[in-house]
XYZ file of C-alpha atoms in Angstrom:
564
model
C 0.000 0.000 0.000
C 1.321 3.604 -1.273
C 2.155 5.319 2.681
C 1.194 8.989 0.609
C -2.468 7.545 -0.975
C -4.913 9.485 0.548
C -8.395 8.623 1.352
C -10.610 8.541 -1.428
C -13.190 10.540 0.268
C -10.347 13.130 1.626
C -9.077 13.059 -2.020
C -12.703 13.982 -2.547
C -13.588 16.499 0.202
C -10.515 18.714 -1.189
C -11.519 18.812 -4.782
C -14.970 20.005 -3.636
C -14.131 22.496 -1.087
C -11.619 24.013 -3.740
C -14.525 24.186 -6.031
C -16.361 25.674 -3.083
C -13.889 27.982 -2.511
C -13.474 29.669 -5.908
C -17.866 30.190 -5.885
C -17.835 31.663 -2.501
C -14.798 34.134 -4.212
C -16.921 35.280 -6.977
C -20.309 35.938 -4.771
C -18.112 37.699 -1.845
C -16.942 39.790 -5.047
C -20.581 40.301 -5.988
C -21.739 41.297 -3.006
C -23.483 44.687 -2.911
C -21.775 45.572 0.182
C -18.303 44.618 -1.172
C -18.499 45.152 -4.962
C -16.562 48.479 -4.149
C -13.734 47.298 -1.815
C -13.298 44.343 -3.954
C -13.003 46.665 -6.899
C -10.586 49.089 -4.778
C -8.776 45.630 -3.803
C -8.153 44.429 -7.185
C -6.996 47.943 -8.943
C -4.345 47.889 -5.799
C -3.233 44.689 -7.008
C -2.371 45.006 -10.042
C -0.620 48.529 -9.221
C 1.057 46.075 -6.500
C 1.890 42.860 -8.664
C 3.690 45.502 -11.710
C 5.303 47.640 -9.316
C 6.986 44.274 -8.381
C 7.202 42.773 -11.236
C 9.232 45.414 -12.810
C 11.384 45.343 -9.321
C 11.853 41.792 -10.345
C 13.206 42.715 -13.773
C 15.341 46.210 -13.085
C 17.197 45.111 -10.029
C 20.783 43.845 -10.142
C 21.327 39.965 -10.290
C 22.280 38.901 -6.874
C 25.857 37.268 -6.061
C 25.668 33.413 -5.939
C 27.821 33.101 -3.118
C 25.851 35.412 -1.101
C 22.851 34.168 -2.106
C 23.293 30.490 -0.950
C 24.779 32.164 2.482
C 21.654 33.838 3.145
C 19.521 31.573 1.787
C 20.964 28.833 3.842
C 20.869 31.063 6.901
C 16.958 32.434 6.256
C 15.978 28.715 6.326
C 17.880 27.615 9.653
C 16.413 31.096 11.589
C 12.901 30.176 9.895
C 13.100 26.715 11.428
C 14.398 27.815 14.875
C 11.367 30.408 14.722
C 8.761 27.524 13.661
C 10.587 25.515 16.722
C 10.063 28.847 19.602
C 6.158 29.625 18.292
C 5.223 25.927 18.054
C 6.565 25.020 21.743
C 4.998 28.314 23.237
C 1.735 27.931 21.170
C -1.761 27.725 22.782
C -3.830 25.423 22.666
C -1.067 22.517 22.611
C -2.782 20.244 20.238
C -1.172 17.935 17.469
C -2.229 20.027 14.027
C -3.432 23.445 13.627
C -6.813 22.357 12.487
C -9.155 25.219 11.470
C -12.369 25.130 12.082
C -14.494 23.677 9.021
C -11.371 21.025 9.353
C -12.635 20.105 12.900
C -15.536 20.241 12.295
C -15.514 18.238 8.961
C -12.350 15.672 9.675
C -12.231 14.782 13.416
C -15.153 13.006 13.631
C -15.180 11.239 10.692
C -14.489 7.269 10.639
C -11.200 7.771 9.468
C -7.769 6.658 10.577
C -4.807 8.514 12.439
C -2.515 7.725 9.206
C -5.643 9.524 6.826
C -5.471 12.711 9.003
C -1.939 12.333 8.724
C -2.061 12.278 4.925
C -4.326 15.206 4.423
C -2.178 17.270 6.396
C 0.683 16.690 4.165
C -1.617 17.015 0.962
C -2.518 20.195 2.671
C 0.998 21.435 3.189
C 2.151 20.001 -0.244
C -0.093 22.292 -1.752
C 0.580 25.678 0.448
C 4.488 25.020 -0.575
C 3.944 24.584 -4.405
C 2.187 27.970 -3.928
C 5.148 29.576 -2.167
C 7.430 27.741 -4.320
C 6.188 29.212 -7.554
C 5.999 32.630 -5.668
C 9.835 32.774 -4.715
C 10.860 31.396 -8.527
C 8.999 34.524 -9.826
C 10.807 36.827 -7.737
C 14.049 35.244 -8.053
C 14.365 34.733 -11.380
C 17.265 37.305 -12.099
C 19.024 35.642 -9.830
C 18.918 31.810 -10.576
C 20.537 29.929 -13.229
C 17.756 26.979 -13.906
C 14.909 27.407 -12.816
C 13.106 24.183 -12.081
C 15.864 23.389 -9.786
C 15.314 26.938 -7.684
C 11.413 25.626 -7.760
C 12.627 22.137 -6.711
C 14.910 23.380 -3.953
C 12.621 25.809 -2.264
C 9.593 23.484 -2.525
C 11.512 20.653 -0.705
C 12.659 23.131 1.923
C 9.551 23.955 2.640
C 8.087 20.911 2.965
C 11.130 19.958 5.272
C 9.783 22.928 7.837
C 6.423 21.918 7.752
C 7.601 18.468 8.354
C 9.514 19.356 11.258
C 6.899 21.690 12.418
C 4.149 19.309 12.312
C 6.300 16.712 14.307
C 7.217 19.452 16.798
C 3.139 20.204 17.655
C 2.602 16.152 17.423
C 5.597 15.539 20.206
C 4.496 18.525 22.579
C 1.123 16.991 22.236
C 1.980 14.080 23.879
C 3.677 15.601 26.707
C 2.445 16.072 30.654
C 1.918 19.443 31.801
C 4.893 19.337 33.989
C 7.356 17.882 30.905
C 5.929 20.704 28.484
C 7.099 23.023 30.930
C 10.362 21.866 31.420
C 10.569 21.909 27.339
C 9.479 25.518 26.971
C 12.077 26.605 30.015
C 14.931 24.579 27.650
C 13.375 26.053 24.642
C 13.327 29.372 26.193
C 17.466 29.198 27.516
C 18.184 28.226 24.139
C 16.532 31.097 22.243
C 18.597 32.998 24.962
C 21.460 31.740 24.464
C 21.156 32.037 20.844
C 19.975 35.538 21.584
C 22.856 36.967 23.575
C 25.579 35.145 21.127
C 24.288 37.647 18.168
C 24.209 40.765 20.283
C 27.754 39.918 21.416
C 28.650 39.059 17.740
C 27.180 41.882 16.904
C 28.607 44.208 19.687
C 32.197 43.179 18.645
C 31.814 43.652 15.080
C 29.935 46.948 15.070
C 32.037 48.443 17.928
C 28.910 49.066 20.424
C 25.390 50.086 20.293
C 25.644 52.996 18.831
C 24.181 56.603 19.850
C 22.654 58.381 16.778
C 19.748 56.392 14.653
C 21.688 55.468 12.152
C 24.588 53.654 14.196
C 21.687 52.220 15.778
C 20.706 50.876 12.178
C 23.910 49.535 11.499
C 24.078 47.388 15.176
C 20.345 46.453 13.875
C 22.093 45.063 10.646
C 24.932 43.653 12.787
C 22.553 41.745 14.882
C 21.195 40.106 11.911
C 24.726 39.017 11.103
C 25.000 38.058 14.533
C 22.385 35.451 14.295
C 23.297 34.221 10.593
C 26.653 33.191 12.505
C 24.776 30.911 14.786
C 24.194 28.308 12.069
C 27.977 27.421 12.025
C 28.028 26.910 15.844
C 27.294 23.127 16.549
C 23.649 23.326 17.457
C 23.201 25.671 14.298
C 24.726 23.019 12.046
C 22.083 20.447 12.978
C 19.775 22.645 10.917
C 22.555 24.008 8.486
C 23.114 20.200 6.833
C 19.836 19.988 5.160
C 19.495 24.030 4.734
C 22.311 24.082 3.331
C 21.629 21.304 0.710
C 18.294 23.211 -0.137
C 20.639 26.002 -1.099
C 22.917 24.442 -3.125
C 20.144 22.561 -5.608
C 18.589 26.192 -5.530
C 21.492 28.115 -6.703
C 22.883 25.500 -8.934
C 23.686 26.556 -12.328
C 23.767 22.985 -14.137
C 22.570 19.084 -13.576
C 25.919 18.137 -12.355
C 26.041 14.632 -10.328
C 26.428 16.324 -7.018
C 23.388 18.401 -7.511
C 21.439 15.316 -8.495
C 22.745 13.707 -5.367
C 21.833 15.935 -3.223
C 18.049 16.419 -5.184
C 17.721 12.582 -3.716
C 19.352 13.473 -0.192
C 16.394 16.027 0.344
C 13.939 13.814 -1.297
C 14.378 11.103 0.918
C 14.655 13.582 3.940
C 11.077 14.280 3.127
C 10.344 10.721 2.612
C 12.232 9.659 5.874
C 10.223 12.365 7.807
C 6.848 11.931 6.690
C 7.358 8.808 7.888
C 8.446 9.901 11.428
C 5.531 11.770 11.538
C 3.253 8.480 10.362
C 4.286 6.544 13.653
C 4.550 9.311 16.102
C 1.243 10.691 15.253
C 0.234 7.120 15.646
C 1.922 6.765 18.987
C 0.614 9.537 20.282
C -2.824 8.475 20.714
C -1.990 6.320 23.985
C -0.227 8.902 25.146
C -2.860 11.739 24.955
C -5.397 9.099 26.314
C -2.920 8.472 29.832
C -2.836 11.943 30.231
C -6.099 12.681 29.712
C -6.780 9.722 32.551
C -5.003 11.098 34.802
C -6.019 14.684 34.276
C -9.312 12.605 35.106
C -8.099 11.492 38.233
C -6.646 14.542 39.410
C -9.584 16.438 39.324
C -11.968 13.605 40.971
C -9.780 13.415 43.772
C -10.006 17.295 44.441
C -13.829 17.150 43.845
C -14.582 16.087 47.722
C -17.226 17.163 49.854
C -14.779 19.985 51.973
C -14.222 21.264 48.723
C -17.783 21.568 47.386
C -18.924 22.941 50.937
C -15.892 25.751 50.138
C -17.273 26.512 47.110
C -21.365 26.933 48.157
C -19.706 28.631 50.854
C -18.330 31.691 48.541
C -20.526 34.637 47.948
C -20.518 35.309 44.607
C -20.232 38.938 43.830
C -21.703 40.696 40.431
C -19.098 42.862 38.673
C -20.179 46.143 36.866
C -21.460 45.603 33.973
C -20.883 49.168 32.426
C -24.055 48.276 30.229
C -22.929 44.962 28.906
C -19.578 46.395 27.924
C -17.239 44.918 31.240
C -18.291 41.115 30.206
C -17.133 41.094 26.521
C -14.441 42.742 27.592
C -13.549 40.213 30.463
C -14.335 37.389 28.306
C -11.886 38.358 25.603
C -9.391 38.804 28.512
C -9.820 35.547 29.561
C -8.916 34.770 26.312
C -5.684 36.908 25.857
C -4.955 34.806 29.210
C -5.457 31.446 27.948
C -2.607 32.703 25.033
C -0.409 34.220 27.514
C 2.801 32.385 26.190
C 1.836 32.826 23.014
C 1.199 36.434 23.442
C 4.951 36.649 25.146
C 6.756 35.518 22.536
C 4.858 37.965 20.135
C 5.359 40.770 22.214
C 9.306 40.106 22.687
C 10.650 41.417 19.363
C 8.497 44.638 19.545
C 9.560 45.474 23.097
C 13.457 45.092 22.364
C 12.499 47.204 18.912
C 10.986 50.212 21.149
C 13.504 50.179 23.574
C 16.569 50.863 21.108
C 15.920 54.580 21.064
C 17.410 54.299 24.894
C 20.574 53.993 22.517
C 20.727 57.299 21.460
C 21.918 60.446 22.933
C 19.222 62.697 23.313
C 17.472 64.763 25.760
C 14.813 63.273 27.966
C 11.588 64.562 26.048
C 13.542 63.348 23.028
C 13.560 59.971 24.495
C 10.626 59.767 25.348
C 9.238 61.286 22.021
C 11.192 58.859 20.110
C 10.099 55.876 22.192
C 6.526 57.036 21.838
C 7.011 57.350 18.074
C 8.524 53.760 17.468
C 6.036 52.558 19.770
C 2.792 54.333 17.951
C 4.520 52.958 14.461
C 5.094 48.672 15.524
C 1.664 48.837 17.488
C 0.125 50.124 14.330
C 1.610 47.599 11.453
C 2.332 45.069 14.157
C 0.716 44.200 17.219
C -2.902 44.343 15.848
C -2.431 41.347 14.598
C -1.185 39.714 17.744
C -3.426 41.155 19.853
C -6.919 39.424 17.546
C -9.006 39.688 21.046
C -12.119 41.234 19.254
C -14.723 40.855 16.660
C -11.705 38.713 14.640
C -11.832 36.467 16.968
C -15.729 35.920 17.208
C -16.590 35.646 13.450
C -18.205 32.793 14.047
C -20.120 34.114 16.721
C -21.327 37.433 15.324
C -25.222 36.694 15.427
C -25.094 35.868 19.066
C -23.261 39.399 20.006
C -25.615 41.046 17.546
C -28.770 39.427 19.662
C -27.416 40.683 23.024
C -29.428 42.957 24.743
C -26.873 46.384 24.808
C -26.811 49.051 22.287
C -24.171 48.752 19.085
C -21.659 51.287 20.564
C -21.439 49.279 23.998
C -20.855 46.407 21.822
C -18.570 47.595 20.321
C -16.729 48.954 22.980
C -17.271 45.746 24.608
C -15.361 44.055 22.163
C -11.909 46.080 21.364
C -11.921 46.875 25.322
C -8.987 43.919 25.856
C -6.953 44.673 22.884
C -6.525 48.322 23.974
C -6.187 47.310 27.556
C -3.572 44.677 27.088
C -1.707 47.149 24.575
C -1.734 49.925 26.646
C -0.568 47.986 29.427
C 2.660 46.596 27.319
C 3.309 50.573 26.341
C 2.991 51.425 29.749
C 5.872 48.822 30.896
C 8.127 49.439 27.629
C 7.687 52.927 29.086
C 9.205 52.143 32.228
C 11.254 49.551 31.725
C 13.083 52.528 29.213
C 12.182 55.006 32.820
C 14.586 52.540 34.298
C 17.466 52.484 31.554
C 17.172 56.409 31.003
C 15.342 58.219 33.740
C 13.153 60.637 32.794
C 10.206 62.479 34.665
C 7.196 60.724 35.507
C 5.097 63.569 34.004
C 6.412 62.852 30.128
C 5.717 59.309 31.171
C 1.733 60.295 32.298
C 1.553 62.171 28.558
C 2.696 59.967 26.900
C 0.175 57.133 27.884
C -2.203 59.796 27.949
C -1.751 60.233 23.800
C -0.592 56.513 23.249
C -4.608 55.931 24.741
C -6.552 57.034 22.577
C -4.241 56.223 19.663
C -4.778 52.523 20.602
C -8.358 52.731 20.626
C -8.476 54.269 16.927
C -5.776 51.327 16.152
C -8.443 48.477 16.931
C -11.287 50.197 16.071
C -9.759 50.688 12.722
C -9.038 47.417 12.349
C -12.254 45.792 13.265
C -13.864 48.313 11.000
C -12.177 46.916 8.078
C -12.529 43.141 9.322
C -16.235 44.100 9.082
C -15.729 45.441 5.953
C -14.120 42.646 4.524
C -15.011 39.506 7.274
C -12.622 36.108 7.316
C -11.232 33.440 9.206
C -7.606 33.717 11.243
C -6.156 31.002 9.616
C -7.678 31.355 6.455
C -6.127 32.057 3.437
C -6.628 32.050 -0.385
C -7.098 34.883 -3.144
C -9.374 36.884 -0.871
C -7.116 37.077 1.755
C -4.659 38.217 -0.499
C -6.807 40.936 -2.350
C -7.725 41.588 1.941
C -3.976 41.872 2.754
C -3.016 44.547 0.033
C -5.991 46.419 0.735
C -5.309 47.062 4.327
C -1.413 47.483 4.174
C -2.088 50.035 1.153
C -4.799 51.529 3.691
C -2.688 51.647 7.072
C -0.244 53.355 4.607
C -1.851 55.938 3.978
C -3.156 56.725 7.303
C 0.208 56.410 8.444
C 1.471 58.771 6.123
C -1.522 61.419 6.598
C -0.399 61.236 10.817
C 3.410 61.819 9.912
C 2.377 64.968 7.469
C -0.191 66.081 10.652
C 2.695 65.995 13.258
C 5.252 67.518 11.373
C 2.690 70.428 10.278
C 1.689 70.100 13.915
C 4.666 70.328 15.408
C 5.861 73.517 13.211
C 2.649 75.595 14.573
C 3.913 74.110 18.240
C 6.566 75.275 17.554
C 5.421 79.248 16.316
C 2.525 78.928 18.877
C 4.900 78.266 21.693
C 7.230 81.606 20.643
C 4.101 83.942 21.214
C 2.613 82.015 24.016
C 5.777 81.824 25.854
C 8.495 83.928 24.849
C 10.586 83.286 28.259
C 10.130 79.398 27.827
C 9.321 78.672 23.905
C 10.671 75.028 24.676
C 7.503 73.842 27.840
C 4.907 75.956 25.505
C 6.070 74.173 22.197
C 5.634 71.004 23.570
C 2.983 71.765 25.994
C 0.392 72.641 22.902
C 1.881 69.866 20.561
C 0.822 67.074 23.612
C -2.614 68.814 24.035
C -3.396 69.417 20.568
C -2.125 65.650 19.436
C -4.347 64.201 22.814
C -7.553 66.399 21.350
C -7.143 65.431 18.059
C -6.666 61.869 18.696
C -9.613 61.535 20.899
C -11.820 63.059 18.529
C -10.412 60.672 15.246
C -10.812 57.656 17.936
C -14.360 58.397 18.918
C -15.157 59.174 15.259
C -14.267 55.393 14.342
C -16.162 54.489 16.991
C -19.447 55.591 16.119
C -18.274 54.146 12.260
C -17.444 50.954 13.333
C -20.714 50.907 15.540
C -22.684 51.910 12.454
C -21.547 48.936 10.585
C -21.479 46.168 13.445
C -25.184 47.904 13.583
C -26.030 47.017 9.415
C -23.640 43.611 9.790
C -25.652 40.694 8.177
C -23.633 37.380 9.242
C -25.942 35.435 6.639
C -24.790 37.848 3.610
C -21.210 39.198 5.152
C -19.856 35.878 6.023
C -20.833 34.238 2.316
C -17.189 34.233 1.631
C -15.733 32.233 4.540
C -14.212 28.996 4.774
C-alpha cells in the first residue's frame, strides 16, 4: 500500500471544497456591500503585482555566493522560529486544524494515518504555492529554474515536516514535561539571543548613539544570528538548509546536484514517515494523560471542597451596560494565550527600547520611544493582539442578539486589545524610565496620547474586518486581495499622521514663541501634547461611532458568504 495515498473521500472532500472555494470568491466579489472594496482591492493589485514585477526585472542579479549564504541562513532562523512559536503555542494540540477542518475531519471514521495524509496534501499544496511565488521573484538571480522551484519546494516541505512533528511531540507531553521543554526552549533562544548581540557588539564596535549607528548594530545583529548556524547546534539545521541552497542556486545538472536532489527527497520521505508513527503513537499517550487529568480532578472534587465553594458569595461585577463582560471574556482569552502572546510581544519590546541607545534629551527619548512605539503597534501588534470581533466571526449573530446598544458592543469588544496594549506601552515605558530616567510627568503624557491612539488602532481594524469579514487562519485569493488592501490603507493613514505631526509640530513650535516667549521650549511642547491628545480623541471616537454603524447594518448570513 502507497504510505502517501490518501483517502478517497479526503481526495474527494478537497476537490470540492476548492470548487467551493473559488464560488464563494466570486459571490463575496458580488456582493453589494463589497463590490466596491473588492473593486478598490483588485486595482491595488495590479498597481502592487507591476510595481513588483518590474522590481523583479530592473534590479541587479544577486551574487551566488551570497545568495546560498543567506539563503541557507533564512531557512535555519525560519526553522528555529517555527521551533520557539510551536513550543509556546496555545492550545497545545497535534495540528493546527481550522475550524471547518474540525468540524468536517475529526469526527469522521477515518484513521490517524488519513489525518496524517491530508495534512501533508494540505501542506504540499501551500508550498507549491510559495514555491512558484519565490521562482517569480528570483528569477534574475537563478541559473535553472526548475531546480530553484525544486529546492525551495523541498525546503519547505522539510519545515512543515519538522513543524508538524514538533506540535505532534508537545502533544503528547504532561503538563509538567511541556514546561520543562518551553524553560529549555526558552534558555536556548537565549542563548542564541545573547551570542548575536555579542557578535554583533564586537563587530559593530557598540550600540551605537545616533539612529543610524543604531541601524547599522540592527544590521549587525542580523549578522550576529546568521553566525549561529555554524556553531554546533546551528549546524544540525545548516546540513539539510544548506543542501536546499545548493540545488537552488545550482547553475547545471551536475552529479552532485542530483545527489543531493535525492538526499532532500528522501529527507522528506524519511520524515513523513516519522511523523506516520509518532502521530500514531501519540494516541496512547494523549489518552494516559487525559486519565489522569481525570483522576486529578476527581480526587479534588470532595465534599470539603464543594462545601468551600457553596460557601463563597458570589459577587456581580459592573457591567458598564454589557460592555465589562465582553471585555472580560476576551481577557480571559488573551490569558489562555499568555505564552503565546509573550513571545509575540518580545521582538516589539526590544524594537521600542533601542531609542534608549541614542543620545538625546529626555523629552527626546521619550518622544522617540513614543514614536517607534505608535509605528510597531500600528503595522504590528494588531495582529497579535486578535481579542475582538476577529476572533468571534463565528459568533457574530449571538453578540448582535445581546441585549446592549451597538456602541457598547462595540466597545465591549476592542476593550482587551486596547487594555492589554496599553498595558505593554505602559511597561516598555518604564522599563526605558529605568534604563534612562526621565520624569514621571512625560511618562503620564505619553500614555495619555498613546490611549486614545490605541483605541483608533483596533477600532480601525475591526472596522475593516467588518468590511471585509474572514477566518484567522484562512487564506486564499481573498485574503490576499484583503492583505493589500489594508497594508495600502494603514499606509496611507500612516502617512496622513506623519504629514499632521510635522505640520503640527511647526505651529507648536510658532505657537509656543508667542505664548511663551521666556520658555518657547515647555509651551512648544505643551500645545503639541494637548493638541495631538484632542485630536486623537476626537479621530478615535469618530471610528467608533463608524465601526458601531456597521457592526449595527452587519448581516452574518450575507457578510460571512465568503468564509471557509
Amino acid at each position: 500500500m502507497n504510505p502517501f495515498r490518501l483517502h478517497p473521500a479526503l481526495s474527494q472532500l478537497m476537490k470540492r471544497r476548492f470548487v467551493a472555494r473559488l464560488r464563494r470568491l466570486v459571490e463575496s466579489f458580488r456582493s453589494p456591500r463589497r463590490i466596491v472594496l473588492s473593486i478598490i482591492a483588485l486595482s491595488m493589485a495590479v498597481v502592487w503585482i507591476g510595481q513588483a514585477v518590474a522590481g523583479i526585472f530592473l534590479r541587479e542579479t544577486a551574487d551566488p555566493q551570497s545568495l546560498h549564504t543567506w539563503l541557507a541562513q533564512g531557512l535555519c532562523l525560519y526553522t528555529l522560529w517555527n521551533i520557539l512559536k510551536v513550543t509556546f503555542r496555545t492550545p497545545v494540540e497535534p495540528f493546527e486544524w481550522t475550524e471547518t477542518e474540525r468540524e468536517l475531519l475529526i469526527g469522521a471514521p477515518l484513521t490517524t494515518g488519513d489525518l496524517v495524509r491530508y495534512r501533508f496534501a494540505t501542506m504540499t499544496g501551500a508550498a507549491l504555492f510559495k514555491a512558484s511565488i519565490f521562482t517569480v521573484v528570483m528569477i534574475p538571480d537563478l541559473s535553472i529554474l526548475p531546480l530553484g522551484f525544486f529546492g525551495m519546494f523541498c525546503g519547505l516541505m522539510i519545515i512543515d515536516l519538522i513543524r508538524c512533528g514538533l506540535e505532534v511531540l508537545v502533544g503528547m507531553l504532561k503538563p509538567r514535561e511541556l514546561a520543562r521543554m518551553r524553560l529549555i526552549t526558552f534558555g536556548f533562544a537565549a542563548v542564541i539571543g545573547g551570542s548575536a548581540i555579542a557578535s554583533a557588539i564586537a563587530t559593530n564596535g557598540g550600540f551605537g548613539t545616533t539612529p543610524l549607528a543604531s541601524w547599522e548594530f540592527a544590521k549587525a545583529l542580523a549578522g550576529g544570528l546568521a553566525i549561529q548556524t555554524q556553531t554546533w547546534y546551528g549546524s544540525l539545521l545548516f546540513v539539510p538548509a544548506g543542501c536546499v541552497a545548493d540545488v537552488v542556486t545550482a547553475d547545471s545538472f551536475s552529479s552532485g546536484v542530483i545527489l543531493r536532489m535525492a538526499g532532500v527527497a528522501v529527507t522528506i520521505t524519511a520524515a513523513f514517515y516519522g511523523l506516520l508513527r509518532l502521530t500514531e503513537n501519540a494516541g496512547s499517550r494523549r489518552k494516559l494523560i487525559a486519565r489522569e487529568k481525570f483522576s486529578i480532578a476527581q480526587a479534588n472534587d470532595t465534599p470539603e471542597r464543594k462545601r468551600e465553594m457553596a460557601d463563597r458569595r458570589i459577587k456581580r461585577p459592573a457591567t458598564l451596560g454589557g460592555v465589562w463582560p465582553l471585555g472580560w471574556r476576551q481577557l480571559l482569552g488573551a490569558r489562555y494565550y499568555r505564552f503565546s502572546l509573550a513571545v509575540a510581544l518580545t521582538i516589539p519590546l526590544v524594537l521600542c527600547c533601542l531609542p534608549t541607545l541614542w543620545d538625546t534629551t529626555e523629552l527626546g527619548t521619550v518622544m522617540n520611544v513614543v514614536g517607534v512605539m505608535a509605528f510597531y503597534s500600528f503595522a504590528w501588534l494588531p495582529s497579535a493582539l486578535r481579542f475582538d470581533f476577529r476572533r468571534d466571526v463565528d459568533r457574530m449573530a449571538y453578540l448582535k442578539a445581546l441585549p446592549i446598544t451597538p456602541t457598547k458592543a462595540v466597545l465591549g469588544q476592542i476593550a482587551a486589545p486596547v487594555l492589554l496594549l496599553t498595558a505593554f506601552q505602559l511597561g516598555t515605558l518604564l522599563l526605558v524610565m529605568l534604563i534612562k530616567p526621565f520624569s514621571p510627568a512625560l511618562l503620564l503624557i505619553g500614555i495619555l496620547i498613546l490611549t486614545p491612539f490605541n483605541i483608533f488602532n483596533f477600532a480601525s481594524e475591526n472596522l475593516m474586518f467588518l468590511w471585509y469579514p474572514h477566518r484567522m487562519n484562512q487564506e486564499g485569493i481573498h485574503i490576499f486581495l484583503r492583505t493589500i488592501l489594508v497594508f495600502t490603507a494603514k499606509g496611507i493613514l500612516f502617512s496622513i499622521a506623519l504629514v499632521f505631526v510635522i505640520a503640527w509640530l511647526y505651529f507648536s513650535n510658532s505657537a509656543g514663541k508667542w505664548l511663551m516667549p521666556a520658555d518657547p521650549a515647555t509651551a512648544m511642547g505643551l500645545t503639541f501634547c494637548a493638541g495631538g491628545m484632542i485630536t486623537m480623541t476626537v479621530i478615535s471616537w469618530a471610528t467608533i461611532r463608524v465601526l458601531s454603524r456597521t457592526f449595527e447594518k452587519f448581516d452574518p448570513s450575507i457578510d460571512l458568504v465568503g468564509l471557509d
